[in-house]
Amino acid sequence: MEPNTSSQSNAPNDSNVDATKEKNLRLFQRGLTWMAVGVGIMGLSFMIQFLLFQSDDRSFIVPMYVLTTLGALCVMKGLVDAFGF
């Protein structure tokens, strides 16, 4: 077995570490953006439901289910991107 010299360092390459940190930061920022979009869509869904609840002649089933599901999916994608599940 050869002795460990300075040319046989076990330290990771600094450029690889920096690239990995940059990639993780970019994914985290993209995840936060997706979560914000999901929360916004769910807020829009809530406002539509709140406005249409008192009207007897309009159905609010479509915005209730479609927009809420779409918002929940965006939040889940944001969580996957931000925390890397």
mmCIF file with all atom_site columns, C-alpha atoms in Angstrom:
data_model
loop_
_atom_site.group_PDB
_atom_site.id
_atom_site.type_symbol
_atom_site.label_atom_id
_atom_site.label_alt_id
_atom_site.label_comp_id
_atom_site.label_asym_id
_atom_site.label_entity_id
_atom_site.label_seq_id
_atom_site.pdbx_PDB_ins_code
_atom_site.Cartn_x
_atom_site.Cartn_y
_atom_site.Cartn_z
_atom_site.occupancy
_atom_site.B_iso_or_equiv
_atom_site.pdbx_formal_charge
_atom_site.auth_seq_id
_atom_site.auth_comp_id
_atom_site.auth_asym_id
_atom_site.auth_atom_id
_atom_site.pdbx_PDB_model_num
ATOM 1  C CA . MET A 1 1  ? 0.000   0.000  0.000   1.00 0.00 ? 1  MET A CA 1
ATOM 2  C CA . GLU A 1 2  ? 1.364   3.380  -0.983  1.00 0.00 ? 2  GLU A CA 1
ATOM 3  C CA . PRO A 1 3  ? 1.475   6.275  1.447   1.00 0.00 ? 3  PRO A CA 1
ATOM 4  C CA . ASN A 1 4  ? -0.963  9.112  0.910   1.00 0.00 ? 4  ASN A CA 1
ATOM 5  C CA . THR A 1 5  ? 0.762   12.034 -0.798  1.00 0.00 ? 5  THR A CA 1
ATOM 6  C CA . SER A 1 6  ? -0.504  15.483 -1.636  1.00 0.00 ? 6  SER A CA 1
ATOM 7  C CA . SER A 1 7  ? -1.213  14.463 -5.239  1.00 0.00 ? 7  SER A CA 1
ATOM 8  C CA . GLN A 1 8  ? -3.506  11.628 -4.032  1.00 0.00 ? 8  GLN A CA 1
ATOM 9  C CA . SER A 1 9  ? -5.867  13.801 -2.025  1.00 0.00 ? 9  SER A CA 1
ATOM 10 C CA . ASN A 1 10 ? -9.249  12.392 -0.991  1.00 0.00 ? 10 ASN A CA 1
ATOM 11 C CA . ALA A 1 11 ? -10.870 15.841 -0.921  1.00 0.00 ? 11 ALA A CA 1
ATOM 12 C CA . PRO A 1 12 ? -13.693 16.400 -3.452  1.00 0.00 ? 12 PRO A CA 1
ATOM 13 C CA . ASN A 1 13 ? -13.105 18.747 -6.330  1.00 0.00 ? 13 ASN A CA 1
ATOM 14 C CA . ASP A 1 14 ? -14.141 22.299 -5.416  1.00 0.00 ? 14 ASP A CA 1
ATOM 15 C CA . SER A 1 15 ? -15.812 22.923 -8.779  1.00 0.00 ? 15 SER A CA 1
ATOM 16 C CA . ASN A 1 16 ? -18.029 19.849 -8.295  1.00 0.00 ? 16 ASN A CA 1
ATOM 17 C CA . VAL A 1 17 ? -19.047 21.029 -4.823  1.00 0.00 ? 17 VAL A CA 1
ATOM 18 C CA . ASP A 1 18 ? -19.858 24.516 -6.113  1.00 0.00 ? 18 ASP A CA 1
ATOM 19 C CA . ALA A 1 19 ? -21.864 23.110 -9.026  1.00 0.00 ? 19 ALA A CA 1
ATOM 20 C CA . THR A 1 20 ? -23.844 20.856 -6.683  1.00 0.00 ? 20 THR A CA 1
ATOM 21 C CA . LYS A 1 21 ? -24.596 23.750 -4.323  1.00 0.00 ? 21 LYS A CA 1
ATOM 22 C CA . GLU A 1 22 ? -25.693 25.913 -7.245  1.00 0.00 ? 22 GLU A CA 1
ATOM 23 C CA . LYS A 1 23 ? -27.973 23.158 -8.554  1.00 0.00 ? 23 LYS A CA 1
ATOM 24 C CA . ASN A 1 24 ? -29.552 22.610 -5.139  1.00 0.00 ? 24 ASN A CA 1
ATOM 25 C CA . LEU A 1 25 ? -30.112 26.337 -4.669  1.00 0.00 ? 25 LEU A CA 1
ATOM 26 C CA . ARG A 1 26 ? -31.717 26.603 -8.122  1.00 0.00 ? 26 ARG A CA 1
ATOM 27 C CA . LEU A 1 27 ? -34.025 23.641 -7.387  1.00 0.00 ? 27 LEU A CA 1
ATOM 28 C CA . PHE A 1 28 ? -34.981 25.144 -4.018  1.00 0.00 ? 28 PHE A CA 1
ATOM 29 C CA . GLN A 1 29 ? -35.852 28.493 -5.628  1.00 0.00 ? 29 GLN A CA 1
ATOM 30 C CA . ARG A 1 30 ? -37.896 26.751 -8.330  1.00 0.00 ? 30 ARG A CA 1
ATOM 31 C CA . GLY A 1 31 ? -39.699 24.779 -5.614  1.00 0.00 ? 31 GLY A CA 1
ATOM 32 C CA . LEU A 1 32 ? -40.580 27.962 -3.747  1.00 0.00 ? 32 LEU A CA 1
ATOM 33 C CA . THR A 1 33 ? -41.934 29.455 -6.966  1.00 0.00 ? 33 THR A CA 1
ATOM 34 C CA . TRP A 1 34 ? -44.126 26.387 -7.623  1.00 0.00 ? 34 TRP A CA 1
ATOM 35 C CA . MET A 1 35 ? -45.436 26.484 -4.046  1.00 0.00 ? 35 MET A CA 1
ATOM 36 C CA . ALA A 1 36 ? -46.287 30.182 -4.375  1.00 0.00 ? 36 ALA A CA 1
ATOM 37 C CA . VAL A 1 37 ? -48.156 29.524 -7.633  1.00 0.00 ? 37 VAL A CA 1
ATOM 38 C CA . GLY A 1 38 ? -50.075 26.657 -5.991  1.00 0.00 ? 38 GLY A CA 1
ATOM 39 C CA . VAL A 1 39 ? -51.053 28.789 -3.026  1.00 0.00 ? 39 VAL A CA 1
ATOM 40 C CA . GLY A 1 40 ? -52.155 31.560 -5.391  1.00 0.00 ? 40 GLY A CA 1
ATOM 41 C CA . ILE A 1 41 ? -54.333 29.175 -7.397  1.00 0.00 ? 41 ILE A CA 1
ATOM 42 C CA . MET A 1 42 ? -55.887 27.814 -4.217  1.00 0.00 ? 42 MET A CA 1
ATOM 43 C CA . GLY A 1 43 ? -56.533 31.384 -3.047  1.00 0.00 ? 43 GLY A CA 1
ATOM 44 C CA . LEU A 1 44 ? -58.224 32.165 -6.360  1.00 0.00 ? 44 LEU A CA 1
ATOM 45 C CA . SER A 1 45 ? -60.328 29.034 -5.962  1.00 0.00 ? 45 SER A CA 1
ATOM 46 C CA . PHE A 1 46 ? -61.364 30.122 -2.486  1.00 0.00 ? 46 PHE A CA 1
ATOM 47 C CA . MET A 1 47 ? -62.347 33.594 -3.710  1.00 0.00 ? 47 MET A CA 1
ATOM 48 C CA . ILE A 1 48 ? -64.468 32.150 -6.540  1.00 0.00 ? 48 ILE A CA 1
ATOM 49 C CA . GLN A 1 49 ? -66.166 29.744 -4.127  1.00 0.00 ? 49 GLN A CA 1
ATOM 50 C CA . PHE A 1 50 ? -66.779 32.540 -1.634  1.00 0.00 ? 50 PHE A CA 1
ATOM 51 C CA . LEU A 1 51 ? -68.375 34.754 -4.294  1.00 0.00 ? 51 LEU A CA 1
ATOM 52 C CA . LEU A 1 52 ? -70.509 32.027 -5.876  1.00 0.00 ? 52 LEU A CA 1
ATOM 53 C CA . PHE A 1 53 ? -71.673 30.380 -2.646  1.00 0.00 ? 53 PHE A CA 1
ATOM 54 C CA . GLN A 1 54 ? -74.634 32.701 -2.170  1.00 0.00 ? 54 GLN A CA 1
ATOM 55 C CA . SER A 1 55 ? -75.861 32.532 -5.773  1.00 0.00 ? 55 SER A CA 1
ATOM 56 C CA . ASP A 1 56 ? -78.512 29.908 -6.344  1.00 0.00 ? 56 ASP A CA 1
ATOM 57 C CA . ASP A 1 57 ? -78.329 29.819 -10.115 1.00 0.00 ? 57 ASP A CA 1
ATOM 58 C CA . ARG A 1 58 ? -74.597 29.148 -10.508 1.00 0.00 ? 58 ARG A CA 1
ATOM 59 C CA . SER A 1 59 ? -72.692 25.995 -9.748  1.00 0.00 ? 59 SER A CA 1
ATOM 60 C CA . PHE A 1 60 ? -69.214 26.359 -8.274  1.00 0.00 ? 60 PHE A CA 1
ATOM 61 C CA . ILE A 1 61 ? -68.324 22.669 -8.361  1.00 0.00 ? 61 ILE A CA 1
ATOM 62 C CA . VAL A 1 62 ? -65.855 23.026 -11.261 1.00 0.00 ? 62 VAL A CA 1
ATOM 63 C CA . PRO A 1 63 ? -63.719 25.770 -9.692  1.00 0.00 ? 63 PRO A CA 1
ATOM 64 C CA . MET A 1 64 ? -63.974 24.067 -6.332  1.00 0.00 ? 64 MET A CA 1
ATOM 65 C CA . TYR A 1 65 ? -62.481 20.782 -7.532  1.00 0.00 ? 65 TYR A CA 1
ATOM 66 C CA . VAL A 1 66 ? -60.380 21.746 -10.560 1.00 0.00 ? 66 VAL A CA 1
ATOM 67 C CA . LEU A 1 67 ? -58.626 24.793 -9.158  1.00 0.00 ? 67 LEU A CA 1
ATOM 68 C CA . THR A 1 68 ? -58.110 23.266 -5.730  1.00 0.00 ? 68 THR A CA 1
ATOM 69 C CA . THR A 1 69 ? -56.648 20.099 -7.256  1.00 0.00 ? 69 THR A CA 1
ATOM 70 C CA . LEU A 1 70 ? -54.425 22.102 -9.582  1.00 0.00 ? 70 LEU A CA 1
ATOM 71 C CA . GLY A 1 71 ? -53.214 24.225 -6.669  1.00 0.00 ? 71 GLY A CA 1
ATOM 72 C CA . ALA A 1 72 ? -52.509 21.161 -4.546  1.00 0.00 ? 72 ALA A CA 1
ATOM 73 C CA . LEU A 1 73 ? -50.536 19.572 -7.396  1.00 0.00 ? 73 LEU A CA 1
ATOM 74 C CA . CYS A 1 74 ? -48.449 22.729 -7.793  1.00 0.00 ? 74 CYS A CA 1
ATOM 75 C CA . VAL A 1 75 ? -47.707 22.786 -4.070  1.00 0.00 ? 75 VAL A CA 1
ATOM 76 C CA . MET A 1 76 ? -46.695 19.122 -4.158  1.00 0.00 ? 76 MET A CA 1
ATOM 77 C CA . LYS A 1 77 ? -44.375 19.703 -7.128  1.00 0.00 ? 77 LYS A CA 1
ATOM 78 C CA . GLY A 1 78 ? -42.857 22.630 -5.265  1.00 0.00 ? 78 GLY A CA 1
ATOM 79 C CA . LEU A 1 79 ? -42.226 20.462 -2.234  1.00 0.00 ? 79 LEU A CA 1
ATOM 80 C CA . VAL A 1 80 ? -40.573 17.808 -4.390  1.00 0.00 ? 80 VAL A CA 1
ATOM 81 C CA . ASP A 1 81 ? -38.317 20.380 -6.064  1.00 0.00 ? 81 ASP A CA 1
ATOM 82 C CA . ALA A 1 82 ? -37.461 22.263 -2.873  1.00 0.00 ? 82 ALA A CA 1
ATOM 83 C CA . PHE A 1 83 ? -36.795 19.320 -0.577  1.00 0.00 ? 83 PHE A CA 1
ATOM 84 C CA . GLY A 1 84 ? -35.928 16.613 -3.091  1.00 0.00 ? 84 GLY A CA 1
ATOM 85 C CA . PHE A 1 85 ? -38.280 13.827 -2.073  1.00 0.00 ? 85 PHE A CA 1
#
